[in-house]
Amino acid sequence: MLLLFASIALFVSVLVIANTFSILFAQRQRDLALLRCVGATRRQVLASVRAEALVLGAVASVVGLAVGTGAGLGLVALVDARFPDAGLGRASVSPAWYAGAAVTGLLVTLVASWLPTRRVTAVDPLTALRPDAGVDARSGAGRVRIALGAVAVLGGVALLALSVQAVSAPVMVAGGVLSFTGLLLLLPLVVPALISATARATGRVLGTPGRLAAGNAVRNPRRTAATAASLLIGVTLTTAVLTGMASARGAVDDEMDHDHPLDATVTAGRDPLPHNAADVVAAVDGVGDVLTLSGTRATVGGLGEVEVLATPDDLDPVARGTATTLVPADGQVLLPYDLVDGDVPTRVSVTGSDGRTVRLEVVLGDGWGDAALVTRTTLDRLTDAPTDGAVWARADDDADADRLADDLDVAAASFGGSADGGFAERAYVDLQLDVVTGAVVGLLGISVVIALIGIANTLGLSVLERGRENALLRALGLTRRQLRVMLGLEAVLLSVVATQPSTSRTGSRASAATRRSQQSATTSSASARLPRMA
């Protein structure tokens, strides 16, 4: 599981690095063209930028190994201090893992820079001799990309619907991966359209800086989509994993309610429990509601003398869940697995203390201690003078499981009985789920941090890229505060769109909105209602 989330972080890193390299090489287009003018070949230019990517990958890998080692040791110490019973173990370092991590860092950087560096070879030497028209990195999504994305989304949705009908986890995972891949392919089409729609809906609130921010955000659809993709992956994974963990915790809680419906039981031994047994158990720290059960000592065929208890009509105060495993039918006897040794016949004879014998159908179960359970009617057939045979209790949710078990053992020993219950098992399972959830959230947090770094890189480089345009806006009367608000709103619009669950505005309407946004972006500074120049 840890390696799976490490792979997710690497995938997000590839998107961030590729987007950053694309902007950097676009900004250095004239410099690279000038190198071609003075005699550099395509191969030499390509080798130089890939060597640059290799050096950056090597330096980042070394720094990452150092920081990762410190963070790993610190996290293990934190978990051991916070969850001393988790049994996490000691952190260890391995030269093989270090070598693998370093190689992985280099490969990720090279893979991420492959396509951006390939575009470097397409630089025309005459670009260096042309007037500086700024960086024009506009590029739209091709028809093939749109077609593949649409097919992937439709296929993924179909698989998800099939997984619901077939209750198949592999089909569900395949449908999620396929639909998400299709969404990534459609992002250059969907994200600009959503940004434009959001800007139109909030145009009066955002004002002039908001309109300028929307125009800047949709000017380069592919770059905007790549920036949104990194954040989209982090948010999607976080939502999916937390939803899955909540579902898993709910399923485990239901299973624990079925297997361990009672938190604590104190069952009588050879002698009945005293009349104040319920008060003594209720006084134990961590015990909530208590319930006293009537019973009698009886001989069960093949098992010897056993305490036979009558299940109360109302178990809600002490039982968790529906507690159907604690409710026998007339003519049945519920026997715990702990008392059964070997094969048990389907029907047994139960003889009460008064010598009365009844034949009962055997049902095996667990979770109520060392006693047999029958209905009140069956108990009346066994004896006319039932005694206090057990006390069932429900523990407080924040009770200490180990301390509660020790205190109940002491109380049961003073009565000559035995203590049992499933609260300790429930607490242990909850502890494991808390540890796993914390680890998963921490790993997903790393992916989100990488995505945020990617957004910061993209927006920072795009600000540098638009330095002349921003200066022109200032010359036309845009204040420093309005410029800061414009850049901040651009980031907010991008983040809001990346975290929206809706991807409905596609097709021709999205394409038309994208074209209108691209056409209006270059003239937005002149057409917007800016403050009059001082």
Short mmCIF file of C-alpha atoms in Angstrom, two decimals:
data_model
loop_
_atom_site.label_atom_id
_atom_site.label_comp_id
_atom_site.label_asym_id
_atom_site.label_seq_id
_atom_site.Cartn_x
_atom_site.Cartn_y
_atom_site.Cartn_z
CA MET A 1 0.00 0.00 0.00
CA LEU A 2 2.83 2.38 0.81
CA LEU A 3 4.48 1.73 -2.56
CA LEU A 4 1.13 2.33 -4.27
CA PHE A 5 0.86 5.81 -2.82
CA ALA A 6 4.51 6.44 -3.57
CA SER A 7 3.70 5.65 -7.20
CA ILE A 8 0.80 8.10 -7.06
CA ALA A 9 3.13 10.81 -5.75
CA LEU A 10 5.57 10.06 -8.56
CA PHE A 11 2.79 10.34 -11.15
CA VAL A 12 1.78 13.74 -9.79
CA SER A 13 5.45 14.75 -9.81
CA VAL A 14 5.71 13.84 -13.51
CA LEU A 15 2.82 16.19 -14.32
CA VAL A 16 4.32 19.01 -12.27
CA ILE A 17 7.85 18.62 -13.69
CA ALA A 18 6.64 18.32 -17.26
CA ASN A 19 4.50 21.44 -16.92
CA THR A 20 7.37 23.39 -15.37
CA PHE A 21 9.82 22.35 -18.08
CA SER A 22 7.33 23.30 -20.78
CA ILE A 23 7.06 26.84 -19.45
CA LEU A 24 10.80 27.18 -18.89
CA PHE A 25 11.69 26.06 -22.40
CA ALA A 26 8.98 28.29 -23.87
CA GLN A 27 10.53 31.26 -22.09
CA ARG A 28 13.99 30.34 -23.42
CA GLN A 29 12.79 29.84 -26.98
CA ARG A 30 14.74 32.81 -28.36
CA ASP A 31 17.92 31.76 -26.53
CA LEU A 32 17.69 28.24 -27.94
CA ALA A 33 17.02 29.63 -31.42
CA LEU A 34 20.07 31.87 -31.08
CA LEU A 35 22.20 28.81 -30.31
CA ARG A 36 20.90 27.26 -33.53
CA CYS A 37 21.89 30.44 -35.41
CA VAL A 38 25.50 30.25 -34.23
CA GLY A 39 25.87 26.64 -35.36
CA ALA A 40 24.41 24.36 -32.69
CA THR A 41 22.69 21.32 -34.14
CA ARG A 42 19.34 19.96 -33.04
CA ARG A 43 21.10 17.04 -31.36
CA GLN A 44 23.39 19.37 -29.40
CA VAL A 45 20.53 21.54 -28.20
CA LEU A 46 18.54 18.46 -27.23
CA ALA A 47 21.53 16.98 -25.39
CA SER A 48 22.10 20.22 -23.46
CA VAL A 49 18.55 20.52 -22.14
CA ARG A 50 18.39 16.82 -21.24
CA ALA A 51 21.69 17.10 -19.43
CA GLU A 52 20.18 20.01 -17.53
CA ALA A 53 17.19 17.85 -16.60
CA LEU A 54 19.54 15.04 -15.51
CA VAL A 55 21.54 17.36 -13.24
CA LEU A 56 18.35 18.73 -11.69
CA GLY A 57 17.09 15.19 -11.12
CA ALA A 58 20.36 14.13 -9.48
CA VAL A 59 20.43 17.11 -7.12
CA ALA A 60 16.75 16.72 -6.24
CA SER A 61 17.23 12.98 -5.58
CA VAL A 62 20.07 13.60 -3.14
CA VAL A 63 18.11 16.28 -1.30
CA GLY A 64 15.01 14.07 -1.32
CA LEU A 65 16.92 11.14 0.19
CA ALA A 66 18.23 13.30 3.01
CA VAL A 67 14.87 14.91 3.76
CA GLY A 68 13.01 11.61 3.35
CA THR A 69 15.31 9.82 5.80
CA GLY A 70 14.79 12.47 8.44
CA ALA A 71 11.04 12.56 7.85
CA GLY A 72 10.78 8.76 7.96
CA LEU A 73 12.64 8.47 11.25
CA GLY A 74 10.59 11.31 12.70
CA LEU A 75 7.27 9.80 11.61
CA VAL A 76 8.13 6.41 13.11
CA ALA A 77 9.08 8.07 16.40
CA LEU A 78 5.84 10.10 16.32
CA VAL A 79 3.67 7.03 15.69
CA ASP A 80 5.42 5.04 18.42
CA ALA A 81 4.88 7.92 20.86
CA ARG A 82 1.25 8.47 19.84
CA PHE A 83 0.27 4.79 19.45
CA PRO A 84 2.58 2.77 21.71
CA ASP A 85 0.54 -0.40 21.18
CA ALA A 86 0.59 -0.23 17.39
CA GLY A 87 3.73 -2.33 17.14
CA LEU A 88 5.12 -0.31 14.22
CA GLY A 89 8.70 -1.40 14.87
CA ARG A 90 11.98 0.40 14.29
CA ALA A 91 12.85 2.35 11.16
CA SER A 92 15.71 0.94 9.13
CA VAL A 93 17.63 2.19 6.12
CA SER A 94 18.97 0.06 3.29
CA PRO A 95 21.56 0.88 0.62
CA ALA A 96 19.44 -0.98 -1.91
CA TRP A 97 16.42 1.22 -1.17
CA TYR A 98 18.59 4.33 -1.33
CA ALA A 99 19.92 3.28 -4.72
CA GLY A 100 16.42 2.48 -5.95
CA ALA A 101 15.08 5.83 -4.76
CA ALA A 102 17.92 7.74 -6.43
CA VAL A 103 17.43 5.92 -9.72
CA THR A 104 13.67 6.46 -9.49
CA GLY A 105 14.19 10.20 -8.98
CA LEU A 106 16.42 10.40 -12.05
CA LEU A 107 14.01 8.38 -14.19
CA VAL A 108 10.99 10.43 -13.11
CA THR A 109 12.77 13.65 -14.01
CA LEU A 110 13.92 12.33 -17.38
CA VAL A 111 10.47 10.93 -18.24
CA ALA A 112 8.78 14.18 -17.22
CA SER A 113 11.19 16.25 -19.32
CA TRP A 114 11.06 13.98 -22.38
CA LEU A 115 8.20 15.65 -24.25
CA PRO A 116 9.16 19.24 -23.37
CA THR A 117 12.73 18.62 -24.52
CA ARG A 118 11.48 17.03 -27.73
CA ARG A 119 9.75 20.30 -28.56
CA VAL A 120 13.09 22.08 -28.23
CA THR A 121 14.31 20.48 -31.45
CA ALA A 122 11.44 22.12 -33.33
CA VAL A 123 12.80 25.61 -32.65
CA ASP A 124 13.54 27.45 -35.90
CA PRO A 125 16.87 29.37 -35.98
CA LEU A 126 15.05 32.32 -37.58
CA THR A 127 13.04 32.72 -34.34
CA ALA A 128 16.03 34.54 -32.84
CA LEU A 129 15.97 37.11 -35.68
CA ARG A 130 12.24 37.88 -35.48
CA PRO A 131 10.86 40.67 -33.28
CA ASP A 132 10.02 39.61 -29.74
CA ALA A 133 6.29 38.96 -29.79
CA GLY A 134 6.31 37.34 -26.36
CA VAL A 135 5.66 33.74 -25.57
CA ASP A 136 2.74 32.28 -27.48
CA ALA A 137 2.17 28.87 -25.98
CA ARG A 138 -1.45 28.48 -27.04
CA SER A 139 -2.42 24.99 -28.00
CA GLY A 140 -5.79 23.30 -28.14
CA ALA A 141 -6.89 19.74 -27.64
CA GLY A 142 -6.87 17.73 -30.84
CA ARG A 143 -9.77 15.76 -32.19
CA VAL A 144 -8.05 12.46 -31.46
CA ARG A 145 -7.49 13.49 -27.85
CA ILE A 146 -11.13 14.53 -27.47
CA ALA A 147 -12.37 11.31 -29.05
CA LEU A 148 -10.16 9.12 -26.84
CA GLY A 149 -11.16 11.06 -23.75
CA ALA A 150 -14.87 10.77 -24.53
CA VAL A 151 -14.58 7.03 -25.19
CA ALA A 152 -12.61 6.52 -21.98
CA VAL A 153 -15.13 8.47 -19.88
CA LEU A 154 -18.12 6.61 -21.36
CA GLY A 155 -16.36 3.25 -20.99
CA GLY A 156 -15.38 4.02 -17.40
CA VAL A 157 -18.92 5.05 -16.48
CA ALA A 158 -20.24 1.85 -18.06
CA LEU A 159 -17.79 -0.25 -16.02
CA LEU A 160 -18.73 1.59 -12.84
CA ALA A 161 -22.41 0.88 -13.49
CA LEU A 162 -21.55 -2.76 -14.17
CA SER A 163 -19.55 -2.99 -10.94
CA VAL A 164 -22.58 -1.82 -8.97
CA GLN A 165 -24.72 -4.54 -10.53
CA ALA A 166 -22.07 -7.27 -10.26
CA VAL A 167 -20.65 -6.09 -6.89
CA SER A 168 -17.14 -6.49 -8.29
CA ALA A 169 -14.24 -4.50 -6.86
CA PRO A 170 -11.83 -5.14 -9.80
CA VAL A 171 -14.44 -3.89 -12.28
CA MET A 172 -15.00 -0.83 -10.10
CA VAL A 173 -11.28 -0.03 -9.98
CA ALA A 174 -10.98 -0.50 -13.74
CA GLY A 175 -13.96 1.80 -14.33
CA GLY A 176 -12.57 4.47 -12.02
CA VAL A 177 -9.14 4.41 -13.64
CA LEU A 178 -10.57 4.48 -17.18
CA SER A 179 -13.03 7.31 -16.50
CA PHE A 180 -10.39 9.37 -14.69
CA THR A 181 -7.93 8.88 -17.55
CA GLY A 182 -10.58 10.08 -19.97
CA LEU A 183 -11.19 13.12 -17.81
CA LEU A 184 -7.48 13.94 -17.86
CA LEU A 185 -7.53 13.78 -21.67
CA LEU A 186 -10.52 16.14 -21.76
CA LEU A 187 -9.11 18.64 -19.27
CA PRO A 188 -7.75 21.07 -21.94
CA LEU A 189 -11.33 21.32 -23.17
CA VAL A 190 -13.22 21.15 -19.88
CA VAL A 191 -11.12 23.31 -17.55
CA PRO A 192 -11.12 26.53 -19.65
CA ALA A 193 -14.86 26.19 -20.19
CA LEU A 194 -15.50 25.75 -16.47
CA ILE A 195 -13.25 28.70 -15.64
CA SER A 196 -15.13 30.87 -18.13
CA ALA A 197 -18.48 29.74 -16.73
CA THR A 198 -17.35 30.38 -13.16
CA ALA A 199 -16.03 33.81 -14.10
CA ARG A 200 -19.30 34.71 -15.82
CA ALA A 201 -21.32 33.56 -12.81
CA THR A 202 -19.21 35.65 -10.41
CA GLY A 203 -18.32 38.49 -12.78
CA ARG A 204 -20.07 41.22 -10.79
CA VAL A 205 -18.50 40.07 -7.55
CA LEU A 206 -14.95 39.66 -8.89
CA GLY A 207 -15.01 42.83 -10.98
CA THR A 208 -12.30 43.84 -13.43
CA PRO A 209 -9.49 41.83 -11.77
CA GLY A 210 -11.70 38.74 -11.96
CA ARG A 211 -12.36 39.16 -15.68
CA LEU A 212 -8.65 39.63 -16.35
CA ALA A 213 -7.82 36.58 -14.19
CA ALA A 214 -10.28 34.43 -16.14
CA GLY A 215 -8.80 35.58 -19.45
CA ASN A 216 -5.27 34.77 -18.29
CA ALA A 217 -6.33 31.37 -16.94
CA VAL A 218 -7.84 30.18 -20.24
CA ARG A 219 -5.25 31.65 -22.59
CA ASN A 220 -3.19 28.47 -22.61
CA PRO A 221 -5.64 25.54 -22.28
CA ARG A 222 -3.02 22.79 -22.18
CA ARG A 223 -0.92 24.46 -19.51
CA THR A 224 -4.01 25.30 -17.47
CA ALA A 225 -5.20 21.70 -17.78
CA ALA A 226 -1.81 20.34 -16.68
CA THR A 227 -1.85 22.61 -13.65
CA ALA A 228 -5.39 21.59 -12.75
CA ALA A 229 -4.60 17.91 -13.33
CA SER A 230 -2.05 17.74 -10.52
CA LEU A 231 -4.50 19.27 -8.05
CA LEU A 232 -7.38 17.20 -9.45
CA ILE A 233 -5.45 13.99 -8.85
CA GLY A 234 -4.66 14.92 -5.27
CA VAL A 235 -8.23 15.93 -4.45
CA THR A 236 -9.72 12.90 -6.22
CA LEU A 237 -7.41 10.47 -4.46
CA THR A 238 -8.02 12.08 -1.08
CA THR A 239 -11.79 11.96 -1.54
CA ALA A 240 -11.77 8.41 -2.88
CA VAL A 241 -9.46 7.02 -0.23
CA LEU A 242 -11.19 8.74 2.69
CA THR A 243 -14.56 7.57 1.39
CA GLY A 244 -13.16 4.05 1.02
CA MET A 245 -11.66 4.15 4.50
CA ALA A 246 -14.97 5.36 5.97
CA SER A 247 -16.80 2.57 4.14
CA ALA A 248 -14.25 0.02 5.32
CA ARG A 249 -14.54 1.27 8.89
CA GLY A 250 -18.32 1.01 8.68
CA ALA A 251 -18.06 -2.54 7.35
CA VAL A 252 -15.59 -3.50 10.10
CA ASP A 253 -17.85 -1.95 12.75
CA ASP A 254 -20.77 -4.00 11.44
CA GLU A 255 -18.66 -7.14 11.55
CA MET A 256 -17.47 -6.35 15.06
CA ASP A 257 -21.09 -5.76 16.14
CA HIS A 258 -21.96 -9.20 14.75
CA ASP A 259 -18.96 -11.07 16.20
CA HIS A 260 -18.66 -9.13 19.47
CA PRO A 261 -22.09 -7.71 20.33
CA LEU A 262 -21.25 -7.34 24.02
CA ASP A 263 -18.45 -5.21 25.42
CA ALA A 264 -18.23 -6.95 28.79
CA THR A 265 -19.83 -9.92 30.55
CA VAL A 266 -19.48 -11.25 34.09
CA THR A 267 -20.86 -14.82 34.29
CA ALA A 268 -21.54 -16.75 37.49
CA GLY A 269 -19.51 -19.81 38.39
CA ARG A 270 -20.86 -22.65 40.50
CA ASP A 271 -22.57 -20.17 42.82
CA PRO A 272 -25.06 -17.52 41.68
CA LEU A 273 -24.01 -13.88 41.51
CA PRO A 274 -24.82 -11.71 44.55
CA HIS A 275 -27.71 -9.27 44.26
CA ASN A 276 -25.32 -6.28 44.20
CA ALA A 277 -23.28 -7.69 41.30
CA ALA A 278 -24.78 -5.22 38.84
CA ASP A 279 -23.89 -2.30 41.11
CA VAL A 280 -20.31 -3.52 41.47
CA VAL A 281 -19.89 -3.90 37.70
CA ALA A 282 -21.51 -0.50 37.03
CA ALA A 283 -19.03 1.11 39.45
CA VAL A 284 -16.07 -0.04 37.34
CA ASP A 285 -14.41 2.88 35.56
CA GLY A 286 -15.40 2.87 31.87
CA VAL A 287 -18.65 0.89 32.25
CA GLY A 288 -21.88 2.47 31.05
CA ASP A 289 -25.20 0.63 31.11
CA VAL A 290 -25.53 -2.79 32.78
CA LEU A 291 -28.13 -5.56 32.54
CA THR A 292 -28.67 -8.52 34.90
CA LEU A 293 -29.64 -11.90 33.38
CA SER A 294 -31.52 -14.68 35.12
CA GLY A 295 -30.23 -18.23 34.85
CA THR A 296 -29.59 -21.57 36.46
CA ARG A 297 -26.93 -24.23 36.61
CA ALA A 298 -27.81 -27.05 34.19
CA THR A 299 -26.18 -30.10 32.70
CA VAL A 300 -25.84 -30.01 28.93
CA GLY A 301 -25.35 -33.37 27.24
CA GLY A 302 -21.72 -33.83 26.28
CA LEU A 303 -20.54 -30.58 27.93
CA GLY A 304 -21.24 -31.11 31.63
CA GLU A 305 -22.51 -28.43 34.00
CA VAL A 306 -23.00 -25.02 32.37
CA GLU A 307 -24.66 -21.76 33.39
CA VAL A 308 -27.83 -21.40 31.30
CA LEU A 309 -29.08 -17.81 30.86
CA ALA A 310 -32.36 -16.42 29.57
CA THR A 311 -31.86 -13.75 26.93
CA PRO A 312 -33.74 -10.54 27.91
CA ASP A 313 -36.37 -9.11 25.60
CA ASP A 314 -34.60 -5.72 25.37
CA LEU A 315 -30.85 -5.78 24.66
CA ASP A 316 -30.51 -2.23 23.36
CA PRO A 317 -28.95 -0.77 26.56
CA VAL A 318 -25.93 -3.10 26.43
CA ALA A 319 -25.69 -4.71 22.98
CA ARG A 320 -24.12 -3.19 19.87
CA GLY A 321 -25.90 -3.54 16.57
CA THR A 322 -28.93 -5.75 16.19
CA ALA A 323 -27.42 -8.51 18.40
CA THR A 324 -29.32 -11.21 16.52
CA THR A 325 -26.67 -13.75 17.54
CA LEU A 326 -27.82 -13.37 21.17
CA VAL A 327 -31.49 -14.16 20.52
CA PRO A 328 -32.38 -17.88 20.39
CA ALA A 329 -35.72 -19.24 19.32
CA ASP A 330 -37.95 -21.42 21.47
CA GLY A 331 -36.51 -24.91 21.44
CA GLN A 332 -32.96 -23.70 20.76
CA VAL A 333 -29.88 -23.37 22.92
CA LEU A 334 -26.98 -21.09 21.95
CA LEU A 335 -23.64 -22.62 22.91
CA PRO A 336 -20.33 -20.68 22.79
CA TYR A 337 -17.49 -22.11 20.75
CA ASP A 338 -15.21 -21.98 23.80
CA LEU A 339 -17.28 -24.65 25.55
CA VAL A 340 -17.45 -26.97 22.56
CA ASP A 341 -14.73 -29.58 22.12
CA GLY A 342 -15.11 -31.70 19.02
CA ASP A 343 -18.35 -32.51 17.23
CA VAL A 344 -21.63 -31.46 18.83
CA PRO A 345 -24.91 -33.20 18.00
CA THR A 346 -27.67 -31.17 16.42
CA ARG A 347 -29.85 -31.68 19.52
CA VAL A 348 -28.83 -32.06 23.16
CA SER A 349 -30.54 -32.79 26.46
CA VAL A 350 -30.43 -30.00 29.05
CA THR A 351 -31.20 -30.94 32.65
CA GLY A 352 -31.92 -28.15 35.13
CA SER A 353 -31.18 -27.99 38.85
CA ASP A 354 -34.70 -29.26 39.58
CA GLY A 355 -34.09 -32.38 37.52
CA ARG A 356 -36.23 -31.27 34.60
CA THR A 357 -34.91 -32.20 31.15
CA VAL A 358 -35.68 -30.66 27.77
CA ARG A 359 -34.37 -31.50 24.32
CA LEU A 360 -33.05 -28.44 22.48
CA GLU A 361 -31.61 -27.70 19.05
CA VAL A 362 -27.95 -26.61 19.19
CA VAL A 363 -26.81 -23.31 17.62
CA LEU A 364 -23.14 -22.34 17.98
CA GLY A 365 -21.95 -18.77 18.42
CA ASP A 366 -19.72 -16.50 20.46
CA GLY A 367 -19.55 -13.14 22.18
CA TRP A 368 -21.49 -13.63 25.45
CA GLY A 369 -19.04 -15.46 27.70
CA ASP A 370 -18.98 -19.03 29.08
CA ALA A 371 -22.70 -19.67 29.26
CA ALA A 372 -25.57 -21.12 27.26
CA LEU A 373 -28.44 -18.92 26.08
CA VAL A 374 -32.11 -19.94 25.91
CA THR A 375 -35.42 -18.13 25.82
CA ARG A 376 -37.29 -17.15 28.97
CA THR A 377 -39.88 -19.80 28.21
CA THR A 378 -37.21 -22.51 28.02
CA LEU A 379 -35.65 -21.35 31.29
CA ASP A 380 -39.03 -21.60 33.02
CA ARG A 381 -39.23 -25.20 31.81
CA LEU A 382 -35.87 -25.92 33.47
CA THR A 383 -36.42 -24.28 36.86
CA ASP A 384 -38.95 -22.46 38.97
CA ALA A 385 -36.32 -20.53 40.95
CA PRO A 386 -33.91 -18.75 38.59
CA THR A 387 -30.97 -16.83 40.06
CA ASP A 388 -28.75 -13.98 38.90
CA GLY A 389 -26.53 -15.75 36.41
CA ALA A 390 -24.69 -12.94 34.60
CA VAL A 391 -24.23 -9.19 34.25
CA TRP A 392 -23.81 -7.75 30.76
CA ALA A 393 -22.35 -4.27 30.37
CA ARG A 394 -21.68 -1.73 27.67
CA ALA A 395 -18.40 0.19 27.83
CA ASP A 396 -17.96 3.90 27.25
CA ASP A 397 -16.52 4.65 23.83
CA ASP A 398 -13.45 6.37 25.36
CA ALA A 399 -12.79 3.68 27.96
CA ASP A 400 -9.34 2.16 28.33
CA ALA A 401 -9.72 -1.44 27.11
CA ASP A 402 -6.84 -2.96 29.09
CA ARG A 403 -7.79 -1.27 32.35
CA LEU A 404 -11.44 -2.19 31.88
CA ALA A 405 -10.55 -5.86 31.33
CA ASP A 406 -8.35 -5.94 34.46
CA ASP A 407 -11.02 -4.31 36.66
CA LEU A 408 -13.72 -6.68 35.41
CA ASP A 409 -11.47 -9.68 36.08
CA VAL A 410 -11.05 -8.51 39.67
CA ALA A 411 -14.81 -7.99 40.07
CA ALA A 412 -15.63 -11.39 38.54
CA ALA A 413 -13.07 -13.14 40.76
CA SER A 414 -14.70 -11.66 43.86
CA PHE A 415 -17.99 -13.28 42.74
CA GLY A 416 -16.34 -16.61 41.88
CA GLY A 417 -17.24 -16.09 38.20
CA SER A 418 -15.51 -15.21 34.95
CA ALA A 419 -15.27 -12.03 32.85
CA ASP A 420 -15.33 -11.84 29.08
CA GLY A 421 -16.30 -9.42 26.30
CA GLY A 422 -15.31 -8.04 22.92
CA PHE A 423 -14.36 -4.47 23.85
CA ALA A 424 -10.64 -5.26 23.83
CA GLU A 425 -10.86 -6.76 20.34
CA ARG A 426 -12.90 -3.76 19.13
CA ALA A 427 -10.39 -1.30 20.59
CA TYR A 428 -7.48 -3.15 18.97
CA VAL A 429 -9.15 -3.14 15.55
CA ASP A 430 -9.98 0.58 15.92
CA LEU A 431 -6.34 1.25 16.75
CA GLN A 432 -5.17 -0.52 13.60
CA LEU A 433 -7.70 1.39 11.49
CA ASP A 434 -6.54 4.69 13.03
CA VAL A 435 -2.92 3.89 12.19
CA VAL A 436 -3.76 2.89 8.61
CA THR A 437 -5.97 5.94 8.11
CA GLY A 438 -3.27 8.25 9.45
CA ALA A 439 -0.66 6.70 7.18
CA VAL A 440 -2.92 6.94 4.12
CA VAL A 441 -3.88 10.56 4.82
CA GLY A 442 -0.23 11.45 5.35
CA LEU A 443 0.77 9.87 2.05
CA LEU A 444 -2.08 11.57 0.23
CA GLY A 445 -1.01 14.83 1.83
CA ILE A 446 2.35 14.43 0.13
CA SER A 447 0.61 14.17 -3.25
CA VAL A 448 -1.44 17.27 -2.50
CA VAL A 449 1.69 19.19 -1.46
CA ILE A 450 3.35 18.19 -4.74
CA ALA A 451 0.26 19.40 -6.60
CA LEU A 452 0.35 22.72 -4.75
CA ILE A 453 4.03 23.12 -5.62
CA GLY A 454 3.12 22.51 -9.25
CA ILE A 455 0.43 25.19 -9.15
CA ALA A 456 2.82 27.63 -7.50
CA ASN A 457 5.48 26.90 -10.15
CA THR A 458 3.05 27.31 -13.01
CA LEU A 459 1.51 30.52 -11.73
CA GLY A 460 4.89 31.98 -10.80
CA LEU A 461 6.39 31.25 -14.19
CA SER A 462 3.28 32.50 -15.97
CA VAL A 463 3.60 35.80 -14.07
CA LEU A 464 7.18 36.14 -15.28
CA GLU A 465 6.08 35.19 -18.76
CA ARG A 466 3.49 37.97 -18.76
CA GLY A 467 5.78 40.63 -17.35
CA ARG A 468 5.31 43.04 -20.28
CA GLU A 469 1.54 42.51 -20.27
CA ASN A 470 1.31 43.18 -16.54
CA ALA A 471 3.36 46.34 -16.99
CA LEU A 472 0.97 47.48 -19.72
CA LEU A 473 -1.97 46.91 -17.38
CA ARG A 474 -0.24 49.05 -14.77
CA ALA A 475 0.33 51.74 -17.39
CA LEU A 476 -3.39 51.68 -18.25
CA GLY A 477 -4.28 52.33 -14.62
CA LEU A 478 -4.41 48.96 -12.85
CA THR A 479 -3.20 49.45 -9.29
CA ARG A 480 -0.72 47.20 -7.52
CA ARG A 481 -3.49 45.90 -5.29
CA GLN A 482 -5.69 45.10 -8.29
CA LEU A 483 -2.79 43.30 -9.96
CA ARG A 484 -2.23 41.16 -6.85
CA VAL A 485 -5.97 40.45 -6.64
CA MET A 486 -6.00 39.46 -10.33
CA LEU A 487 -3.18 36.95 -9.86
CA GLY A 488 -4.75 35.59 -6.68
CA LEU A 489 -8.14 35.18 -8.35
CA GLU A 490 -6.49 33.31 -11.21
CA ALA A 491 -5.19 30.75 -8.73
CA VAL A 492 -8.55 30.59 -6.94
CA LEU A 493 -10.48 30.03 -10.17
CA LEU A 494 -8.10 27.26 -11.15
CA SER A 495 -8.38 25.59 -7.75
CA VAL A 496 -12.18 25.85 -7.64
CA VAL A 497 -12.52 24.30 -11.09
CA ALA A 498 -10.05 21.50 -10.26
CA THR A 499 -12.07 20.53 -7.18
CA GLN A 500 -15.52 20.75 -8.79
CA PRO A 501 -17.28 17.39 -9.13
CA SER A 502 -19.14 18.50 -12.25
CA THR A 503 -17.63 18.04 -15.70
CA SER A 504 -20.78 18.54 -17.66
CA ARG A 505 -19.96 21.59 -19.77
CA THR A 506 -18.29 19.88 -22.68
CA GLY A 507 -18.76 19.59 -26.43
CA SER A 508 -19.29 22.49 -28.74
CA ARG A 509 -20.32 24.87 -25.99
CA ALA A 510 -17.03 24.30 -24.16
CA SER A 511 -15.06 24.65 -27.36
CA ALA A 512 -16.82 27.89 -28.24
CA ALA A 513 -16.25 29.26 -24.75
CA THR A 514 -12.57 28.40 -25.00
CA ARG A 515 -12.21 30.15 -28.37
CA ARG A 516 -14.01 33.23 -27.11
CA SER A 517 -11.81 33.36 -24.04
CA GLN A 518 -8.63 33.01 -26.10
CA GLN A 519 -9.72 35.72 -28.52
CA SER A 520 -10.69 38.14 -25.77
CA ALA A 521 -7.64 37.54 -23.58
CA THR A 522 -5.24 39.58 -25.72
CA THR A 523 -7.59 42.56 -25.78
CA SER A 524 -8.86 42.35 -22.23
CA SER A 525 -6.48 45.00 -20.93
CA ALA A 526 -7.79 47.56 -23.40
CA SER A 527 -11.48 46.70 -23.28
CA ALA A 528 -11.87 46.26 -19.51
CA ARG A 529 -13.19 49.16 -17.49
CA LEU A 530 -9.97 50.12 -15.69
CA PRO A 531 -9.52 53.05 -13.32
CA ARG A 532 -8.53 56.29 -15.00
CA MET A 533 -4.77 56.93 -15.05
CA ALA A 534 -3.66 59.49 -12.46
#
